Coordinates of C-alpha atoms and ligand atoms in Angstrom, one line a residue:
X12 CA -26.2 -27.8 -52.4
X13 CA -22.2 -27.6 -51.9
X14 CA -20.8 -26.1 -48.9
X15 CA -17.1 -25.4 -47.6
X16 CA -16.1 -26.5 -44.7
X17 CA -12.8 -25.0 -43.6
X18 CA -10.9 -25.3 -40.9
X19 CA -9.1 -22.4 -40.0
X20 CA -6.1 -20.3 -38.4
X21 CA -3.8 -21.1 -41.3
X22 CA -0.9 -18.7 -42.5
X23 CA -0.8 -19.1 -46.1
X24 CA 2.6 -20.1 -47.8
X25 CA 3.7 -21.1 -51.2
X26 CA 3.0 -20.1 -54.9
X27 CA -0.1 -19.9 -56.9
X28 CA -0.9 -19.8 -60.6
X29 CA -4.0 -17.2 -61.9
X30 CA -6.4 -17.9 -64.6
X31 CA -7.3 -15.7 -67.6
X32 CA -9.7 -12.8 -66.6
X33 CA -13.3 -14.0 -66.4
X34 CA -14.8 -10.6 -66.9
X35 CA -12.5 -10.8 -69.9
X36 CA -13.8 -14.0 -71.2
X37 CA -17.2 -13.2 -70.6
X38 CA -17.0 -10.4 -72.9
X39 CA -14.7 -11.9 -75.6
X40 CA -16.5 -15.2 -76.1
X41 CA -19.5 -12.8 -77.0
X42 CA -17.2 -10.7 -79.3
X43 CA -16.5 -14.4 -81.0
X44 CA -20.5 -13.9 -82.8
X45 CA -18.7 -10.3 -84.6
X46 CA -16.8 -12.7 -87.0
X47 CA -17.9 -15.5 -89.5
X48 CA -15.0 -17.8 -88.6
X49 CA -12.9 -20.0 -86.4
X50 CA -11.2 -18.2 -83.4
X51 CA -9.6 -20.0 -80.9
X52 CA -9.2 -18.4 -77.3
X53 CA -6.0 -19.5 -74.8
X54 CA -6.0 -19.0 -71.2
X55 CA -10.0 -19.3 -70.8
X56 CA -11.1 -19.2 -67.1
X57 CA -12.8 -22.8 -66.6
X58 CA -15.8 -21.4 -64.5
X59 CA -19.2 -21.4 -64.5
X60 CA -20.3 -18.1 -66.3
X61 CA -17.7 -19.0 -68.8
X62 CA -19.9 -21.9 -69.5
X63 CA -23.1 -20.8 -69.7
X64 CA -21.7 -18.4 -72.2
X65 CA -20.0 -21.0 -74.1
X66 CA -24.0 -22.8 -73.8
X67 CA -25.3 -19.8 -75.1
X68 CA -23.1 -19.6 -78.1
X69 CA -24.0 -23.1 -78.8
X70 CA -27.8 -22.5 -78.7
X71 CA -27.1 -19.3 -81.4
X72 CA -25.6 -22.1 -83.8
X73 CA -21.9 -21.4 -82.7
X74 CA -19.6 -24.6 -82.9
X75 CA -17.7 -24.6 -79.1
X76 CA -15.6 -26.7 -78.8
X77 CA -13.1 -27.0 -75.3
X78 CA -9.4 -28.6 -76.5
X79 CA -8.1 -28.5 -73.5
X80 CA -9.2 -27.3 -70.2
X81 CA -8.3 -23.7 -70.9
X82 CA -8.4 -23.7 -74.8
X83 CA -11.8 -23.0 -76.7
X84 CA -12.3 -23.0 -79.9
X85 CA -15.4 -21.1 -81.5
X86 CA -17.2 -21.5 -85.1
X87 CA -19.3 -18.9 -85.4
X88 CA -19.9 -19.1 -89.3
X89 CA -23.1 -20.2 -89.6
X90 CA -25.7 -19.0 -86.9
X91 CA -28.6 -19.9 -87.0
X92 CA -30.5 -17.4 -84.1
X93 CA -30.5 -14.3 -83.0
X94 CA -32.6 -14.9 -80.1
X95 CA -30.5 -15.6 -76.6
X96 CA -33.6 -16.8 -74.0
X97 CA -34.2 -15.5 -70.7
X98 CA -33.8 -18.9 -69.0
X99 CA -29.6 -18.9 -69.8
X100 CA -29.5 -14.8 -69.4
X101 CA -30.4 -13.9 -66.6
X102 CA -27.9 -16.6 -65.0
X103 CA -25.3 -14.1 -65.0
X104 CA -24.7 -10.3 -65.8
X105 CA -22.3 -10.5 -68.9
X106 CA -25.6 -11.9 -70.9
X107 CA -25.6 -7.6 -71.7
X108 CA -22.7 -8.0 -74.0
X109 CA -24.6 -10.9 -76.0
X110 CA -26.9 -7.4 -77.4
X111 CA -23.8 -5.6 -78.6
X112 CA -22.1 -8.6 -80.2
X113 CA -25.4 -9.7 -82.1
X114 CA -26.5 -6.1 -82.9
X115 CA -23.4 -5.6 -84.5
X116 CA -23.1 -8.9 -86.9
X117 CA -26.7 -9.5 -87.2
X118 CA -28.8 -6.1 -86.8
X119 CA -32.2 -7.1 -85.6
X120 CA -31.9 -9.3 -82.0
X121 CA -33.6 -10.6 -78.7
X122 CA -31.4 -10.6 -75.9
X123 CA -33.4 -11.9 -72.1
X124 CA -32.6 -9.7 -69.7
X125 CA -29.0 -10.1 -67.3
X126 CA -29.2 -11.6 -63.8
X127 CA -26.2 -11.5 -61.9
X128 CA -24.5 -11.2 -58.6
X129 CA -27.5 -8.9 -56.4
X130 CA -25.1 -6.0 -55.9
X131 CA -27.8 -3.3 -55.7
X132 CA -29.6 -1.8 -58.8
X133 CA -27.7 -2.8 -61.8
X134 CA -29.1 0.0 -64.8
X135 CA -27.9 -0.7 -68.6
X136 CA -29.6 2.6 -69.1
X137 CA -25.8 3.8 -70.7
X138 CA -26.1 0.4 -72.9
X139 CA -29.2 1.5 -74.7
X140 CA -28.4 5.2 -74.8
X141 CA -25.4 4.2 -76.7
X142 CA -27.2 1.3 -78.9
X143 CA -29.6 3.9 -79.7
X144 CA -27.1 6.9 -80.5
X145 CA -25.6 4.3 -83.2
X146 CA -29.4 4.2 -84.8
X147 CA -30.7 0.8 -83.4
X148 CA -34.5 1.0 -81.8
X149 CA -35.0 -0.7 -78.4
X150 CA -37.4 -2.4 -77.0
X151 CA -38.1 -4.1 -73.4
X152 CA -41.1 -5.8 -72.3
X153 CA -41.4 -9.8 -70.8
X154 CA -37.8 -9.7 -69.6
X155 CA -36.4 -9.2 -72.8
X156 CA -34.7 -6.6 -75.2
X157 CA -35.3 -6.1 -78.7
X158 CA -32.7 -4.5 -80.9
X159 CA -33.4 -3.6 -84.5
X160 CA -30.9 -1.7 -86.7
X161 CA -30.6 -2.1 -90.0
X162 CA -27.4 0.6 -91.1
X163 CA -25.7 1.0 -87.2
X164 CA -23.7 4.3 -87.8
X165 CA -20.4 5.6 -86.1
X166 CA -21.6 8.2 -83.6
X167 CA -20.4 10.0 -80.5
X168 CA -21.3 8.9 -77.6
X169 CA -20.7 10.5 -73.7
X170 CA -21.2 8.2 -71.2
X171 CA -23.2 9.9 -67.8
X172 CA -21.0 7.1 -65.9
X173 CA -18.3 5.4 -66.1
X174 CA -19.4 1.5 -67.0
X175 CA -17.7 -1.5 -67.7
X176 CA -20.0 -3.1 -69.6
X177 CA -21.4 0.0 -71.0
X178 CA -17.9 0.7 -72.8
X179 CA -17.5 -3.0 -74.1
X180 CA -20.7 -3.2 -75.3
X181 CA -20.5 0.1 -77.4
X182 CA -17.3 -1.3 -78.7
X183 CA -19.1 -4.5 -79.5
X184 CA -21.7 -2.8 -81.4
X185 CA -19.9 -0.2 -83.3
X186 CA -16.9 -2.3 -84.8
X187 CA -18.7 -3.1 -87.3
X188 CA -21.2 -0.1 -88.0
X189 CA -19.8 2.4 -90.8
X190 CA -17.9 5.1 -89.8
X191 CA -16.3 6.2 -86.5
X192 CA -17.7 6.0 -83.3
X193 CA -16.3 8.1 -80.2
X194 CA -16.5 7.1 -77.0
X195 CA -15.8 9.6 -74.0
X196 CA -16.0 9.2 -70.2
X197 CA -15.1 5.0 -70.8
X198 CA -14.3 2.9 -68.4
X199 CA -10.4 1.7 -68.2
X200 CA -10.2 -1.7 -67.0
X201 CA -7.6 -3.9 -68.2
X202 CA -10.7 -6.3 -69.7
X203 CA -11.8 -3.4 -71.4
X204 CA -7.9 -2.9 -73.1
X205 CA -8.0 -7.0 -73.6
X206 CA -11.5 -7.2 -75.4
X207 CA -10.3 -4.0 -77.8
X208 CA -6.6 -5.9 -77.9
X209 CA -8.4 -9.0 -79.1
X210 CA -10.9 -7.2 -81.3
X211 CA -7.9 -5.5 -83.3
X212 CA -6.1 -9.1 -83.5
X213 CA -9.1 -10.2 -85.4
X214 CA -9.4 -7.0 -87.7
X215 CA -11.1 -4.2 -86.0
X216 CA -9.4 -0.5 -85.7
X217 CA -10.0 0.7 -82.0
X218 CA -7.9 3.2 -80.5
X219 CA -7.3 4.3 -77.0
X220 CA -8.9 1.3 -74.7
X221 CA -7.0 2.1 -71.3
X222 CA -7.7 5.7 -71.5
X223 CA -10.9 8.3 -70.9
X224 CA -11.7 7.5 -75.2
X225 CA -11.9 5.6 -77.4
X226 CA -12.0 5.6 -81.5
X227 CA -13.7 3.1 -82.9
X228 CA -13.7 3.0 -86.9
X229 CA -16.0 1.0 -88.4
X230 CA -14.7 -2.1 -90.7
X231 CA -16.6 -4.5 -93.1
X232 CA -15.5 -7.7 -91.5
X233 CA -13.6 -9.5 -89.1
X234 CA -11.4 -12.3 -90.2
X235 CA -11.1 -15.8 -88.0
X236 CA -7.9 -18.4 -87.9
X237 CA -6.3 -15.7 -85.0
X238 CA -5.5 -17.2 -81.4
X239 CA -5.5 -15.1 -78.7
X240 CA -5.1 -15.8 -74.9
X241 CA -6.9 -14.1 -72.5
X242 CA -4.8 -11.5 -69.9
X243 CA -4.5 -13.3 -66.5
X244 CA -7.1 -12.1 -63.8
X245 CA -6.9 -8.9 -61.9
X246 CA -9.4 -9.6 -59.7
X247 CA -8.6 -13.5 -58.7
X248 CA -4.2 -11.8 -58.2
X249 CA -5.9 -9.3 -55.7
X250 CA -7.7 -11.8 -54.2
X251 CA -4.8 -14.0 -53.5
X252 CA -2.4 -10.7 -52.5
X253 CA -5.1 -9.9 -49.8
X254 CA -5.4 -13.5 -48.8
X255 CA -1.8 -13.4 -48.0
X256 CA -2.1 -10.0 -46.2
X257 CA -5.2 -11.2 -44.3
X258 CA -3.3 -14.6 -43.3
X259 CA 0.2 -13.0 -42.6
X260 CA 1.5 -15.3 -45.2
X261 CA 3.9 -15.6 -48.1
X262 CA 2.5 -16.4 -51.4
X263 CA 4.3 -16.3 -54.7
X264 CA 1.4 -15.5 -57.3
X265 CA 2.4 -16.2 -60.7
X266 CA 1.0 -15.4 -64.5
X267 CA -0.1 -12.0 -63.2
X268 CA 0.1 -8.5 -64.1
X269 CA 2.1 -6.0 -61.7
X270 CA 1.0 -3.3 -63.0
X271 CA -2.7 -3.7 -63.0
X272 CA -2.3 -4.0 -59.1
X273 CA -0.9 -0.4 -58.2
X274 CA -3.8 0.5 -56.3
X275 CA -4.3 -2.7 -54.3
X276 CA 0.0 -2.7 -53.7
X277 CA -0.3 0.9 -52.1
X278 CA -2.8 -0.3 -49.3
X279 CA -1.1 -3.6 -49.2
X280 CA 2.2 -2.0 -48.3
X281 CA 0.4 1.3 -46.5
X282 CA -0.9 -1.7 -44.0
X283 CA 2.1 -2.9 -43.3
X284 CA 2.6 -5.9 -46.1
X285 CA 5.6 -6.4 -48.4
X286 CA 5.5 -6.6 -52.3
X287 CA 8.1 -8.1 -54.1
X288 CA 7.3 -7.5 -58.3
X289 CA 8.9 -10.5 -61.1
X290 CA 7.6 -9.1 -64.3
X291 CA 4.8 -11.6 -64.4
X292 CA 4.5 -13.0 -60.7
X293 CA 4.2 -10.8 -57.6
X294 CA 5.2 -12.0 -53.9
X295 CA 3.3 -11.2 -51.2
X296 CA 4.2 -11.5 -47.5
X297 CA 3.3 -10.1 -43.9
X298 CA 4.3 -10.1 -40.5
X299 CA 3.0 -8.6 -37.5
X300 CA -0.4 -6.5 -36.9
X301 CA -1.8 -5.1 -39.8
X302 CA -2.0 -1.4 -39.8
X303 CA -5.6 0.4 -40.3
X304 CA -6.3 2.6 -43.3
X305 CA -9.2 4.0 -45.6
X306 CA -10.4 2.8 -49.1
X307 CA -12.7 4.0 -51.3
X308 CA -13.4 2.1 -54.2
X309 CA -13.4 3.9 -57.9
X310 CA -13.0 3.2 -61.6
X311 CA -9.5 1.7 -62.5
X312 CA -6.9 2.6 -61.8
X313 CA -8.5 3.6 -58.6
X314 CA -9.3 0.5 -55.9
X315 CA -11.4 -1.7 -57.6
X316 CA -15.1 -2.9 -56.3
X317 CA -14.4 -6.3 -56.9
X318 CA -11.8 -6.3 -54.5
X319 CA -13.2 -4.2 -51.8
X320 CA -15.0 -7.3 -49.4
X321 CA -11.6 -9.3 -49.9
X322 CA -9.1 -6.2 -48.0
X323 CA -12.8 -5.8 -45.4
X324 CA -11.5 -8.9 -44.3
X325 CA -7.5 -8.1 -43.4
X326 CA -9.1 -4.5 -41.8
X327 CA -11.3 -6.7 -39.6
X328 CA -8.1 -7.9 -38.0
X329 CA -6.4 -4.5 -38.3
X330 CA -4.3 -3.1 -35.5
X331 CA -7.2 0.0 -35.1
X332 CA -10.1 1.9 -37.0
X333 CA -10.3 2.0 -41.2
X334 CA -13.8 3.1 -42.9
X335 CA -14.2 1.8 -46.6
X336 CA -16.4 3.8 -48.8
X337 CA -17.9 2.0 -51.5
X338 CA -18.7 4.4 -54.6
X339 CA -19.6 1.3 -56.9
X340 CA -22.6 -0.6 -55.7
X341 CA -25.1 0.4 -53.4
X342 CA -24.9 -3.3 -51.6
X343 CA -21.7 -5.0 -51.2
X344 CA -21.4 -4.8 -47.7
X345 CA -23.6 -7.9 -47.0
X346 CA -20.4 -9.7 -46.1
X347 CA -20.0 -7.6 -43.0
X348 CA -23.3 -9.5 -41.4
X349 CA -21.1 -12.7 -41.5
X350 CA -17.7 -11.5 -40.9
X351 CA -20.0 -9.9 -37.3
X352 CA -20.8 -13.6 -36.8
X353 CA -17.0 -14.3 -36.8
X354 CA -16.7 -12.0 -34.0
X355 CA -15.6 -8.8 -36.4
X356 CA -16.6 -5.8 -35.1
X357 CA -17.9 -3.7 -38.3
X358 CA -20.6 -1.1 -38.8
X359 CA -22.0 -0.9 -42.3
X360 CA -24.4 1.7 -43.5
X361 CA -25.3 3.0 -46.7
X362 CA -22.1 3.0 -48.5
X363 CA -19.7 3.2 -45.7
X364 CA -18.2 0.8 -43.4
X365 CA -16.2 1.4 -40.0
X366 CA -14.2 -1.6 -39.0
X367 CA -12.8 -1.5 -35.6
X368 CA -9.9 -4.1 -36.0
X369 CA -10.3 -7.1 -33.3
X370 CA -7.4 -9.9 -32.6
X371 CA -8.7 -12.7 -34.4
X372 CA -12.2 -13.9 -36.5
X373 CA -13.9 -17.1 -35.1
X374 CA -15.0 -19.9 -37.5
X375 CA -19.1 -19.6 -37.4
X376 CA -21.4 -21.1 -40.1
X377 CA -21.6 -18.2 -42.5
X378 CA -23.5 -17.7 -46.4
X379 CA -22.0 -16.2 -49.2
X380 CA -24.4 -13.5 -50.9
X381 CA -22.0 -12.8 -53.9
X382 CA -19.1 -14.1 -56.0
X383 CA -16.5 -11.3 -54.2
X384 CA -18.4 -11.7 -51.1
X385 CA -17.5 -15.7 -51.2
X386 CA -13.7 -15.2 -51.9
X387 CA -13.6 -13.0 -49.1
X388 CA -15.5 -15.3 -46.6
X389 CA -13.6 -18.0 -47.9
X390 CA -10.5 -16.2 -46.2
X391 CA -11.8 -15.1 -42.9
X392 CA -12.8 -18.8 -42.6
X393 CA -9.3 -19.8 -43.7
X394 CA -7.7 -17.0 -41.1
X395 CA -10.3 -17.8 -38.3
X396 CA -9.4 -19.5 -35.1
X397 CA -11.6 -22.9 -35.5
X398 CA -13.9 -24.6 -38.4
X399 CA -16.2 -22.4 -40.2
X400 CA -19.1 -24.1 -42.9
X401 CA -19.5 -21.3 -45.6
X402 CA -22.2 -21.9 -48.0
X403 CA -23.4 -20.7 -51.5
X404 CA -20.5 -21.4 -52.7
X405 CA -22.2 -21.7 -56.1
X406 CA -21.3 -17.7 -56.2
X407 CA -17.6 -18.2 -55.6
X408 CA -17.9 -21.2 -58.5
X409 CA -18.7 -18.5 -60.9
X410 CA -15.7 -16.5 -61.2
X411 CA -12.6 -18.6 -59.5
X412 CA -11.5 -22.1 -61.1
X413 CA -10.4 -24.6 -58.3
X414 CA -10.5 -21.8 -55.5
X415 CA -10.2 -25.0 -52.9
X416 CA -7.8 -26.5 -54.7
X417 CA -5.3 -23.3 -55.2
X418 CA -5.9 -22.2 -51.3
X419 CA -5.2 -25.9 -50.3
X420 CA -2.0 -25.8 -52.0
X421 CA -1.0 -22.5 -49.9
X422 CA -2.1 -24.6 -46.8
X423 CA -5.6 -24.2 -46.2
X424 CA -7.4 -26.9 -45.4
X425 CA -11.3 -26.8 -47.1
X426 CA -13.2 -29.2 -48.1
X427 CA -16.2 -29.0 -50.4
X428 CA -19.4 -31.2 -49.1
X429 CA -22.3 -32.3 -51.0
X430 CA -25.3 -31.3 -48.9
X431 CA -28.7 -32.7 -49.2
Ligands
LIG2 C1 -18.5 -4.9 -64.2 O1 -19.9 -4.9 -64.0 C2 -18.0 -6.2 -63.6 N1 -18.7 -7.3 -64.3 C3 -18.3 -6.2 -62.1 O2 -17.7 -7.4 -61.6 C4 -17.6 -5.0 -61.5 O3 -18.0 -4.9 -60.1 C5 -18.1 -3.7 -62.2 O4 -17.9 -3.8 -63.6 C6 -17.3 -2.5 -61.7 O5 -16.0 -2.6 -61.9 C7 -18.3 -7.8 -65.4 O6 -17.3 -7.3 -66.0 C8 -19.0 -8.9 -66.0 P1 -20.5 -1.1 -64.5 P2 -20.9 -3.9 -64.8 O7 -21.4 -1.0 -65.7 O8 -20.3 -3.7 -66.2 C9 -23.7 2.2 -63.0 C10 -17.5 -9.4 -60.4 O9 -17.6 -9.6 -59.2 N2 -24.4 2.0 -64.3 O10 -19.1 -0.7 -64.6 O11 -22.3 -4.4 -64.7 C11 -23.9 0.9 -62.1 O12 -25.1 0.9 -61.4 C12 -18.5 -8.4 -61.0 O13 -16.7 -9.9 -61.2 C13 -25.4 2.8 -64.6 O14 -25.9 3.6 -63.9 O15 -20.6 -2.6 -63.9 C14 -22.7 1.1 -61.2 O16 -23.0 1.9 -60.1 C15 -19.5 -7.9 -60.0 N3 -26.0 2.6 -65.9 C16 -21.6 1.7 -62.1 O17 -22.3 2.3 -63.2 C17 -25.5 1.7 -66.8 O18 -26.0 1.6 -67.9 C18 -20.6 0.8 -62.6 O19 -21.2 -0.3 -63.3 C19 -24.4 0.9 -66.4 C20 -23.8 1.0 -65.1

């Protein structure tokens, strides 16, 4: 078992390069199994899910094959199952998208069910809905799903929420089927726009990813020899942007995309930070008390979920009272319970959270219960007065590529331990 041990009350200063999206990658490596060829993906997140993907491909008779540490290349001419086990699912959620990719090339697949970060209930009720609208039958039973469809059709489909991976995986599935496909109420996450961008690199014809629908018309085949590279990561620029908010630093974050940061810059600069845009990097700076404010979190472009347990951190420190409202998940305050061991004064029920903003967090030996949940603990242990231990870091492992290693550069000083 790894832990961090980090000792704290560090301002953060310097620059920092971001890695391609993983919720990105962990939906395009999937999208690889839609064409029977060679693709080779640029600016690939060197994480953990990405691996277990890139595992999974493998065990479906896909060639993967790293170049370098960001470049992968993937054969996926001659599979040889359809079947991805339950034993490599359910170690992570994007395991979903393997359904839609396989449905679509291969028409009659067994998919174990996802596991994921425990965020509350996690439905793909909107998944199957949309699986079955294009004519596949589905099947559960033993923790698995059974798809079957021999002619998928174009359809439309309205979504009764807006879901990530309910919108990538109708894509997934209906590139391929014959005919046009309509999806309304979609979500509009920049992954979302860089799956369809990648798709239509390799030969599909979707329309309108970014916005509330999108037209999906059917082709016969998708063509390999295309490179793509994979956008940088929303999530991992927020993350840094907050951590230099919650530190009163200055960080320079570089490869990033401005725009796909609007709503986190509002509550950045509401709460008294600076933002400073380059075209692709973004400074970020602070001095002085932080000032309170609300946040509720919301489909893009509203203030993303995954960024919601990162900015709980600066208002724990905040000059006075903020209340986040989380409209996403049902359980993603569980990082309040440790940041109240660092002395933060927080009240967390239901969905909302009232944090009465103290002077500083104490180091304390705290647990990470999710992948957001340890990026944010990792910076209240970075901003704390004394050493903190943090541990599951396995979680933070999953979606950040050499988090110690990029905060260490800005100043922090964290070490990772082996523990027996
Ligand atoms: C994606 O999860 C992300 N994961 C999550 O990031 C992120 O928190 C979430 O989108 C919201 O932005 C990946 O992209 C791999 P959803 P996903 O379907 O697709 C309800 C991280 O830390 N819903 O958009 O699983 C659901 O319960 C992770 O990187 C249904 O009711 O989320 C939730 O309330 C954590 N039925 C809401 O919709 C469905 O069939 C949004 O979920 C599907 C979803």
């Amino acid at each position: 078992m790894e832990k961090f041990i980090i000792h704290g009350d560090t301002r953060l200063v310097g620059e920092v390069e971001i890695s391609g999206a993983k919720n990105a990658a962990v939906a395009i490596l999937p999208a690889t199994l839609l064409i029977d060829g060679i693709t080779t993906l640029e600016n690939v997140p060197n994480i953990s899910d990405v691996k277990i993907i890139c595992k999974i491909l493998t065990s479906l008779g896909a060639m993967v094959n790293w170049t370098n540490e960001h470049t992968v290349v993937v054969d996926t001419r001659h599979l040889t199952s359809t079947h991805a086990p339950l034993e490599m699912t359910s170690k992570f959620r994007a395991s979903y998208y393997l359904l839609g990719a396989l449905l679509g090339r291969c028409k009659d697949v067994q998919v174990g069910l996802p596991g994921g970060c425990n965020l509350g209930a996690r439905p793909i009720d909107q998944h199957i809905k949309g699986f079955e609208s294009l004519g596949a039958t589905v099947y559960y039973g033993h923790g698995q799903i059974t798809a079957n469809a021999h002619n998928l059709a174009g359809s439309t489909i309205y979504f009764d929420v807006v879901s990530v991976g309910a919108t990538i995986n109708l894509i997934l599935a209906s590139v391929l089927a014959k005919g046009t496909t309509v999806l309304n109420s979609v979500a509009k996450e920049p992954h979302i726009v860089d799956v369809a961008n990648f798709l239509n690199t390799v030969g599909a014809d979707i329309r309108g990813a970014g916005t509330d629908v999108i037209k999906i018309n059917g082709v016969s085949k998708l063509s390999g020899n295309h490179t793509y590279s994979i956008v940088p990561d929303q999530i991992e620029t927020g993350t840094f942007m907050t951590a230099a908010l919650a530190s009163k630093g200055d960080i320079l974050i570089k490869n990033c995309i401005y725009e796909h940061m609007d709503s986190l810059s509002a509550k950045i600069i509401e709460m008294g930070g600076n933002i400073e845009n380059f075209g692709d990097s973004i400074r970020v700076s602070c001095t002085g008390k932080l000032h309170p404010t609300n946040i509720k979190t919301l489909p893009y472009p509203g203030f993303p979920t995954d960024l919601q347990p990162q900015i709980g951190v600066a208002l724990s420190i905040a000059d006075g009272t903020s209340i986040i409202n989380e409209s996403i998940w049902d359980s993603r305050f569980q990082y309040t319970n440790e940041l109240i061991k660092m002395g933060a004064k927080i009240t967390a029920q239901g969905k909302t959270a009232i944090f009465e903003g103290v002077d500083n967090l104490i180091g304390a030996p705290i647990y990470a219960s999710d992948l957001r949940a340890g990026a944010a603990l990792l910076i209240a242990g970075i901003i704390a007065k004394g050493t903190s231990e943090l541990y599951n870091i396995h979680y933070i492992d999953r979606g950040y590529e050499k988090i110690e290693d990029k905060f260490s550069k800005l100043g922090a000083k964290i070490e990772r331990v082996n523990e027996e």
